Structure formats: structure tokens, C-alpha cells
């Protein structure tokens, strides 16, 4: 086994100066997101690691794809009976991380989470490939299933059910909006003296702070 302690690389492709912070968290995130999308080195630029906590205080984290990014925050979609949804309903606060490591960048967001309007869910669901729409009906996400064959059988049942018709959004499926109260931009620098600029809400307004690496 390779010793993880021996894995090391230096950073320093760019810098994140204090003037950059003046543009605000959304403008900065939008710029970095567009650059991640344009980079051939980033496979899933809209992937985040989403962390939630259940009623007992036990954390859980998984990688999901965001499907909206705007001034409100980020939106992910899921089955409302899934493990992450149960966590959110019990403890409606979450954290997410964009890790664009080939660009030596990371963005962390944390804040309260709420369901998006049903109209927003239905509008997004209509844009999904039909196979993904069928899968949303067929999969009781996070539940134990007998086998892969049973799941594929369920898919065939749903395909027959909606044959020749549009597939509507399942009633137990929809979006969650994370409204960030804290957004931190991290940029790798030489000798581990990384740039960290944190935007956070204080008394109803945003402040920007530089953090020690």
C-alpha cells in the first residue's frame, strides 16, 4: 500500500487577493464555476460533497450534482424519502463543498436548507432525460432492495405505466435549496500558505475575512 504521508505536491498556479473579495460571494463563485465548466480537467464541475446531520447528531456526506446556482444558493434534487432528505427534514442545515482540485480551488458553503417550490421541481424534472425520469419513480432511494434484477423489473413496470405519455415528477421527489450563510473560497499556494477568503452574514449583511491557512 502506498503511504499517504508520502504523497505531496506544491500549489501556486494563481492567487486570491483581497480585492477579489469585493465582488461578493455569488459573483466569485459564478466565475469559478464557469472556469471549472470550461476546464477539460474537471469531469463533473457541478459535483459537490453534501454533508447533513440526523436528529441524533450523526453526520453523513455524499457526492451529488447541483442543478441550480444563483443568488439564493445551490439546489439539489432527491427523493424526499432518501437518507439525505430525512436528515434535512430533521435538521434543516447543511454544508457543501466544490472541490476543483486540478484548478487548485475549493469552495465551501453552509446554511439553512428548504424545499424549493413545486413548480420549480416540475420545471426541472421536465428537462431530465426520460430514462432519468423513469428511474426517479422506480427507485425507493436509500431503501434496501432484494437485487439488481428487482430494481430493473421495477423500471420495466414504470416504463409500461407511462408508455406513450409524459412522465410527471413523482410526488415524493423534489429540490432542496441551500441558502449559504457562510461561503469560503480556498486557493492552493506555495508551502501550504493557501489563500482563504470567507464571506459570512453578520447582522444581516455580508462581511469578508481572510483566514490563516
PDB file of C-alpha atoms in Angstrom:
ATOM      1  CA  UNK A   1       0.000   0.000   0.000  1.00  0.00           C
ATOM      2  CA  UNK A   2       1.226   3.494  -0.828  1.00  0.00           C
ATOM      3  CA  UNK A   3       1.961   5.560   2.269  1.00  0.00           C
ATOM      4  CA  UNK A   4      -0.418   8.580   2.182  1.00  0.00           C
ATOM      5  CA  UNK A   5       2.122  10.624   4.152  1.00  0.00           C
ATOM      6  CA  UNK A   6       4.467  10.445   1.199  1.00  0.00           C
ATOM      7  CA  UNK A   7       2.002  11.943  -1.260  1.00  0.00           C
ATOM      8  CA  UNK A   8       2.756  15.616  -1.666  1.00  0.00           C
ATOM      9  CA  UNK A   9       2.534  18.305  -4.314  1.00  0.00           C
ATOM     10  CA  UNK A  10       3.013  22.038  -4.226  1.00  0.00           C
ATOM     11  CA  UNK A  11       0.415  24.579  -5.321  1.00  0.00           C
ATOM     12  CA  UNK A  12       0.717  28.075  -6.682  1.00  0.00           C
ATOM     13  CA  UNK A  13      -0.934  28.427 -10.090  1.00  0.00           C
ATOM     14  CA  UNK A  14      -2.709  31.650  -9.038  1.00  0.00           C
ATOM     15  CA  UNK A  15      -3.510  33.959  -6.134  1.00  0.00           C
ATOM     16  CA  UNK A  16      -6.683  35.177  -4.434  1.00  0.00           C
ATOM     17  CA  UNK A  17      -6.109  38.763  -3.382  1.00  0.00           C
ATOM     18  CA  UNK A  18      -8.257  40.892  -1.098  1.00  0.00           C
ATOM     19  CA  UNK A  19      -9.606  42.978  -3.979  1.00  0.00           C
ATOM     20  CA  UNK A  20     -11.210  39.866  -5.422  1.00  0.00           C
ATOM     21  CA  UNK A  21     -13.407  39.593  -2.337  1.00  0.00           C
ATOM     22  CA  UNK A  22     -15.123  42.876  -3.139  1.00  0.00           C
ATOM     23  CA  UNK A  23     -17.144  41.298  -5.931  1.00  0.00           C
ATOM     24  CA  UNK A  24     -19.257  39.288  -3.462  1.00  0.00           C
ATOM     25  CA  UNK A  25     -19.617  35.562  -2.940  1.00  0.00           C
ATOM     26  CA  UNK A  26     -22.020  34.846  -5.800  1.00  0.00           C
ATOM     27  CA  UNK A  27     -20.072  36.718  -8.454  1.00  0.00           C
ATOM     28  CA  UNK A  28     -16.869  34.981  -7.342  1.00  0.00           C
ATOM     29  CA  UNK A  29     -18.494  31.554  -7.258  1.00  0.00           C
ATOM     30  CA  UNK A  30     -20.114  32.073 -10.645  1.00  0.00           C
ATOM     31  CA  UNK A  31     -16.725  32.994 -12.149  1.00  0.00           C
ATOM     32  CA  UNK A  32     -15.001  29.973 -10.655  1.00  0.00           C
ATOM     33  CA  UNK A  33     -17.878  27.686 -11.644  1.00  0.00           C
ATOM     34  CA  UNK A  34     -17.757  28.865 -15.276  1.00  0.00           C
ATOM     35  CA  UNK A  35     -13.997  28.330 -15.324  1.00  0.00           C
ATOM     36  CA  UNK A  36     -14.458  24.818 -13.913  1.00  0.00           C
ATOM     37  CA  UNK A  37     -17.034  24.056 -16.617  1.00  0.00           C
ATOM     38  CA  UNK A  38     -14.602  25.298 -19.289  1.00  0.00           C
ATOM     39  CA  UNK A  39     -11.694  23.228 -17.929  1.00  0.00           C
ATOM     40  CA  UNK A  40     -11.173  19.831 -19.608  1.00  0.00           C
ATOM     41  CA  UNK A  41      -9.575  18.656 -16.354  1.00  0.00           C
ATOM     42  CA  UNK A  42     -12.859  18.872 -14.414  1.00  0.00           C
ATOM     43  CA  UNK A  43     -15.139  15.893 -15.071  1.00  0.00           C
ATOM     44  CA  UNK A  44     -18.206  16.970 -13.077  1.00  0.00           C
ATOM     45  CA  UNK A  45     -17.949  20.711 -12.369  1.00  0.00           C
ATOM     46  CA  UNK A  46     -21.363  20.768 -10.675  1.00  0.00           C
ATOM     47  CA  UNK A  47     -20.484  17.979  -8.208  1.00  0.00           C
ATOM     48  CA  UNK A  48     -20.463  18.863  -4.511  1.00  0.00           C
ATOM     49  CA  UNK A  49     -19.925  16.868  -1.359  1.00  0.00           C
ATOM     50  CA  UNK A  50     -23.112  17.491   0.627  1.00  0.00           C
ATOM     51  CA  UNK A  51     -22.986  16.982   4.399  1.00  0.00           C
ATOM     52  CA  UNK A  52     -26.087  16.597   6.560  1.00  0.00           C
ATOM     53  CA  UNK A  53     -26.734  15.673  10.200  1.00  0.00           C
ATOM     54  CA  UNK A  54     -29.541  13.474  11.537  1.00  0.00           C
ATOM     55  CA  UNK A  55     -31.646  14.021  14.640  1.00  0.00           C
ATOM     56  CA  UNK A  56     -29.080  12.162  16.775  1.00  0.00           C
ATOM     57  CA  UNK A  57     -26.269  14.431  15.614  1.00  0.00           C
ATOM     58  CA  UNK A  58     -24.637  11.851  13.355  1.00  0.00           C
ATOM     59  CA  UNK A  59     -23.138  13.401  10.209  1.00  0.00           C
ATOM     60  CA  UNK A  60     -23.353  11.925   6.736  1.00  0.00           C
ATOM     61  CA  UNK A  61     -21.739  13.067   3.490  1.00  0.00           C
ATOM     62  CA  UNK A  62     -22.177  12.111  -0.157  1.00  0.00           C
ATOM     63  CA  UNK A  63     -21.398  13.487  -3.605  1.00  0.00           C
ATOM     64  CA  UNK A  64     -24.362  14.970  -5.500  1.00  0.00           C
ATOM     65  CA  UNK A  65     -24.812  17.166  -8.561  1.00  0.00           C
ATOM     66  CA  UNK A  66     -26.248  20.642  -8.106  1.00  0.00           C
ATOM     67  CA  UNK A  67     -28.865  21.645 -10.668  1.00  0.00           C
ATOM     68  CA  UNK A  68     -29.183  25.359  -9.898  1.00  0.00           C
ATOM     69  CA  UNK A  69     -26.722  28.039  -8.806  1.00  0.00           C
ATOM     70  CA  UNK A  70     -27.947  31.589  -8.297  1.00  0.00           C
ATOM     71  CA  UNK A  71     -28.077  34.408  -5.763  1.00  0.00           C
ATOM     72  CA  UNK A  72     -30.232  32.238  -3.468  1.00  0.00           C
ATOM     73  CA  UNK A  73     -27.646  29.464  -3.217  1.00  0.00           C
ATOM     74  CA  UNK A  74     -27.441  25.938  -4.670  1.00  0.00           C
ATOM     75  CA  UNK A  75     -30.204  23.437  -5.446  1.00  0.00           C
ATOM     76  CA  UNK A  76     -30.019  19.633  -5.432  1.00  0.00           C
ATOM     77  CA  UNK A  77     -32.805  17.180  -6.230  1.00  0.00           C
ATOM     78  CA  UNK A  78     -33.593  13.922  -4.468  1.00  0.00           C
ATOM     79  CA  UNK A  79     -36.246  11.501  -3.313  1.00  0.00           C
ATOM     80  CA  UNK A  80     -37.890  13.006  -0.229  1.00  0.00           C
ATOM     81  CA  UNK A  81     -37.736   9.558   1.413  1.00  0.00           C
ATOM     82  CA  UNK A  82     -33.958   9.275   0.952  1.00  0.00           C
ATOM     83  CA  UNK A  83     -31.440   9.312   3.783  1.00  0.00           C
ATOM     84  CA  UNK A  84     -30.269  12.837   2.979  1.00  0.00           C
ATOM     85  CA  UNK A  85     -33.853  14.096   2.862  1.00  0.00           C
ATOM     86  CA  UNK A  86     -34.618  12.544   6.253  1.00  0.00           C
ATOM     87  CA  UNK A  87     -31.575  14.324   7.673  1.00  0.00           C
ATOM     88  CA  UNK A  88     -32.626  17.645   6.177  1.00  0.00           C
ATOM     89  CA  UNK A  89     -36.200  17.346   7.419  1.00  0.00           C
ATOM     90  CA  UNK A  90     -34.928  16.629  10.939  1.00  0.00           C
ATOM     91  CA  UNK A  91     -32.092  19.154  10.882  1.00  0.00           C
ATOM     92  CA  UNK A  92     -32.563  21.689   8.052  1.00  0.00           C
ATOM     93  CA  UNK A  93     -28.965  22.886   7.868  1.00  0.00           C
ATOM     94  CA  UNK A  94     -26.239  21.540   5.594  1.00  0.00           C
ATOM     95  CA  UNK A  95     -22.764  22.137   4.193  1.00  0.00           C
ATOM     96  CA  UNK A  96     -21.427  21.575   0.689  1.00  0.00           C
ATOM     97  CA  UNK A  97     -18.002  21.606  -0.949  1.00  0.00           C
ATOM     98  CA  UNK A  98     -16.991  22.170  -4.564  1.00  0.00           C
ATOM     99  CA  UNK A  99     -13.550  20.524  -4.922  1.00  0.00           C
ATOM    100  CA  UNK A 100     -11.989  21.587  -8.227  1.00  0.00           C
ATOM    101  CA  UNK A 101      -8.608  20.098  -7.352  1.00  0.00           C
ATOM    102  CA  UNK A 102      -6.991  20.286 -10.823  1.00  0.00           C
ATOM    103  CA  UNK A 103      -7.565  24.055 -10.609  1.00  0.00           C
ATOM    104  CA  UNK A 104      -6.259  24.112  -7.017  1.00  0.00           C
ATOM    105  CA  UNK A 105      -9.584  25.528  -5.849  1.00  0.00           C
ATOM    106  CA  UNK A 106     -12.230  24.667  -3.296  1.00  0.00           C
ATOM    107  CA  UNK A 107     -15.442  26.413  -2.253  1.00  0.00           C
ATOM    108  CA  UNK A 108     -17.305  25.619   0.967  1.00  0.00           C
ATOM    109  CA  UNK A 109     -20.895  26.688   1.647  1.00  0.00           C
ATOM    110  CA  UNK A 110     -23.062  26.200   4.718  1.00  0.00           C
ATOM    111  CA  UNK A 111     -26.507  27.389   5.697  1.00  0.00           C
ATOM    112  CA  UNK A 112     -30.173  26.523   6.161  1.00  0.00           C
ATOM    113  CA  UNK A 113     -31.934  24.241   3.702  1.00  0.00           C
ATOM    114  CA  UNK A 114     -35.520  24.389   2.446  1.00  0.00           C
ATOM    115  CA  UNK A 115     -37.636  22.695  -0.195  1.00  0.00           C
ATOM    116  CA  UNK A 116     -37.956  24.565  -3.482  1.00  0.00           C
ATOM    117  CA  UNK A 117     -41.416  25.423  -4.817  1.00  0.00           C
ATOM    118  CA  UNK A 118     -43.211  22.526  -6.501  1.00  0.00           C
ATOM    119  CA  UNK A 119     -43.347  24.486  -9.747  1.00  0.00           C
ATOM    120  CA  UNK A 120     -39.545  24.726  -9.749  1.00  0.00           C
ATOM    121  CA  UNK A 121     -39.232  20.974  -9.192  1.00  0.00           C
ATOM    122  CA  UNK A 122     -41.656  20.188 -12.010  1.00  0.00           C
ATOM    123  CA  UNK A 123     -39.929  22.577 -14.412  1.00  0.00           C
ATOM    124  CA  UNK A 124     -36.563  20.958 -13.756  1.00  0.00           C
ATOM    125  CA  UNK A 125     -37.946  17.409 -13.884  1.00  0.00           C
ATOM    126  CA  UNK A 126     -39.343  18.075 -17.353  1.00  0.00           C
ATOM    127  CA  UNK A 127     -35.792  18.728 -18.620  1.00  0.00           C
ATOM    128  CA  UNK A 128     -34.423  15.371 -17.435  1.00  0.00           C
ATOM    129  CA  UNK A 129     -33.853  12.531 -19.905  1.00  0.00           C
ATOM    130  CA  UNK A 130     -36.780  10.125 -19.953  1.00  0.00           C
ATOM    131  CA  UNK A 131     -34.622   7.345 -18.524  1.00  0.00           C
ATOM    132  CA  UNK A 132     -33.764   9.507 -15.521  1.00  0.00           C
ATOM    133  CA  UNK A 133     -37.444  10.382 -15.083  1.00  0.00           C
ATOM    134  CA  UNK A 134     -38.349   6.687 -15.055  1.00  0.00           C
ATOM    135  CA  UNK A 135     -35.556   5.970 -12.576  1.00  0.00           C
ATOM    136  CA  UNK A 136     -36.894   8.589 -10.162  1.00  0.00           C
ATOM    137  CA  UNK A 137     -40.168   6.643  -9.984  1.00  0.00           C
ATOM    138  CA  UNK A 138     -38.555   3.203  -9.911  1.00  0.00           C
ATOM    139  CA  UNK A 139     -36.000   3.764  -7.145  1.00  0.00           C
ATOM    140  CA  UNK A 140     -37.026   3.964  -3.496  1.00  0.00           C
ATOM    141  CA  UNK A 141     -33.770   5.759  -2.808  1.00  0.00           C
ATOM    142  CA  UNK A 142     -31.722   4.588   0.213  1.00  0.00           C
ATOM    143  CA  UNK A 143     -34.042   1.628   0.913  1.00  0.00           C
ATOM    144  CA  UNK A 144     -32.828  -1.972   0.954  1.00  0.00           C
ATOM    145  CA  UNK A 145     -33.721  -3.899  -2.227  1.00  0.00           C
ATOM    146  CA  UNK A 146     -33.655  -7.629  -2.972  1.00  0.00           C
ATOM    147  CA  UNK A 147     -31.438  -7.459  -6.034  1.00  0.00           C
ATOM    148  CA  UNK A 148     -30.438  -5.511  -9.123  1.00  0.00           C
ATOM    149  CA  UNK A 149     -32.940  -7.632 -11.035  1.00  0.00           C
ATOM    150  CA  UNK A 150     -35.794  -6.433  -8.814  1.00  0.00           C
ATOM    151  CA  UNK A 151     -34.820  -2.816  -9.481  1.00  0.00           C
ATOM    152  CA  UNK A 152     -34.719  -3.407 -13.230  1.00  0.00           C
ATOM    153  CA  UNK A 153     -38.117  -5.102 -13.014  1.00  0.00           C
ATOM    154  CA  UNK A 154     -39.483  -2.016 -11.316  1.00  0.00           C
ATOM    155  CA  UNK A 155     -38.084   0.104 -14.161  1.00  0.00           C
ATOM    156  CA  UNK A 156     -39.985  -2.021 -16.691  1.00  0.00           C
ATOM    157  CA  UNK A 157     -43.189  -1.572 -14.682  1.00  0.00           C
ATOM    158  CA  UNK A 158     -42.804   2.216 -14.704  1.00  0.00           C
ATOM    159  CA  UNK A 159     -41.981   2.241 -18.413  1.00  0.00           C
ATOM    160  CA  UNK A 160     -45.197   0.350 -19.097  1.00  0.00           C
ATOM    161  CA  UNK A 161     -47.181   2.630 -16.804  1.00  0.00           C
ATOM    162  CA  UNK A 162     -46.147   5.776 -18.678  1.00  0.00           C
ATOM    163  CA  UNK A 163     -45.891   4.293 -22.169  1.00  0.00           C
ATOM    164  CA  UNK A 164     -46.793   6.921 -24.755  1.00  0.00           C
ATOM    165  CA  UNK A 165     -47.180   9.659 -22.134  1.00  0.00           C
ATOM    166  CA  UNK A 166     -45.058  12.304 -20.430  1.00  0.00           C
ATOM    167  CA  UNK A 167     -43.528  11.264 -17.120  1.00  0.00           C
ATOM    168  CA  UNK A 168     -44.543  13.634 -14.302  1.00  0.00           C
ATOM    169  CA  UNK A 169     -42.372  14.361 -11.284  1.00  0.00           C
ATOM    170  CA  UNK A 170     -43.039  11.843  -8.502  1.00  0.00           C
ATOM    171  CA  UNK A 171     -44.905  13.391  -5.563  1.00  0.00           C
ATOM    172  CA  UNK A 172     -42.105  12.345  -3.171  1.00  0.00           C
ATOM    173  CA  UNK A 173     -39.301  13.805  -5.290  1.00  0.00           C
ATOM    174  CA  UNK A 174     -38.078  17.380  -5.453  1.00  0.00           C
ATOM    175  CA  UNK A 175     -35.462  20.014  -4.830  1.00  0.00           C
ATOM    176  CA  UNK A 176     -33.707  21.407  -1.788  1.00  0.00           C
ATOM    177  CA  UNK A 177     -32.194  24.880  -1.709  1.00  0.00           C
ATOM    178  CA  UNK A 178     -29.155  25.521   0.485  1.00  0.00           C
ATOM    179  CA  UNK A 179     -29.106  29.247   1.303  1.00  0.00           C
ATOM    180  CA  UNK A 180     -25.493  29.938   2.314  1.00  0.00           C
ATOM    181  CA  UNK A 181     -24.729  31.940   5.424  1.00  0.00           C
ATOM    182  CA  UNK A 182     -21.012  31.216   5.054  1.00  0.00           C
ATOM    183  CA  UNK A 183     -19.048  30.813   1.809  1.00  0.00           C
ATOM    184  CA  UNK A 184     -15.296  30.186   1.868  1.00  0.00           C
ATOM    185  CA  UNK A 185     -13.022  30.334  -1.175  1.00  0.00           C
ATOM    186  CA  UNK A 186      -9.784  28.343  -0.946  1.00  0.00           C
ATOM    187  CA  UNK A 187      -6.901  28.587  -3.393  1.00  0.00           C
ATOM    188  CA  UNK A 188      -3.753  26.494  -3.121  1.00  0.00           C
ATOM    189  CA  UNK A 189      -0.477  28.409  -2.646  1.00  0.00           C
ATOM    190  CA  UNK A 190       3.205  27.552  -2.213  1.00  0.00           C
ATOM    191  CA  UNK A 191       4.398  25.953   1.052  1.00  0.00           C
ATOM    192  CA  UNK A 192       0.808  25.359   2.228  1.00  0.00           C
ATOM    193  CA  UNK A 193       0.287  29.116   2.741  1.00  0.00           C
ATOM    194  CA  UNK A 194      -3.055  28.854   0.996  1.00  0.00           C
ATOM    195  CA  UNK A 195      -5.447  31.737   0.343  1.00  0.00           C
ATOM    196  CA  UNK A 196      -8.733  31.504   2.275  1.00  0.00           C
ATOM    197  CA  UNK A 197     -11.373  34.217   1.963  1.00  0.00           C
ATOM    198  CA  UNK A 198     -14.563  33.745   3.963  1.00  0.00           C
ATOM    199  CA  UNK A 199     -17.822  35.551   3.251  1.00  0.00           C
ATOM    200  CA  UNK A 200     -20.359  35.357   6.077  1.00  0.00           C
ATOM    201  CA  UNK A 201     -23.541  37.082   7.161  1.00  0.00           C
ATOM    202  CA  UNK A 202     -23.206  39.381  10.180  1.00  0.00           C
ATOM    203  CA  UNK A 203     -26.187  41.475  11.342  1.00  0.00           C
ATOM    204  CA  UNK A 204     -27.963  40.947   8.042  1.00  0.00           C
ATOM    205  CA  UNK A 205     -25.019  41.908   5.816  1.00  0.00           C
ATOM    206  CA  UNK A 206     -22.058  40.134   4.294  1.00  0.00           C
ATOM    207  CA  UNK A 207     -18.533  40.589   5.627  1.00  0.00           C
ATOM    208  CA  UNK A 208     -15.327  39.208   4.131  1.00  0.00           C
ATOM    209  CA  UNK A 209     -12.445  37.862   6.221  1.00  0.00           C
ATOM    210  CA  UNK A 210      -9.077  36.384   5.331  1.00  0.00           C
ATOM    211  CA  UNK A 211      -8.345  33.194   7.283  1.00  0.00           C
ATOM    212  CA  UNK A 212      -4.974  31.733   8.167  1.00  0.00           C
ATOM    213  CA  UNK A 213      -4.276  28.607   6.144  1.00  0.00           C
TER     214      UNK A 213
END
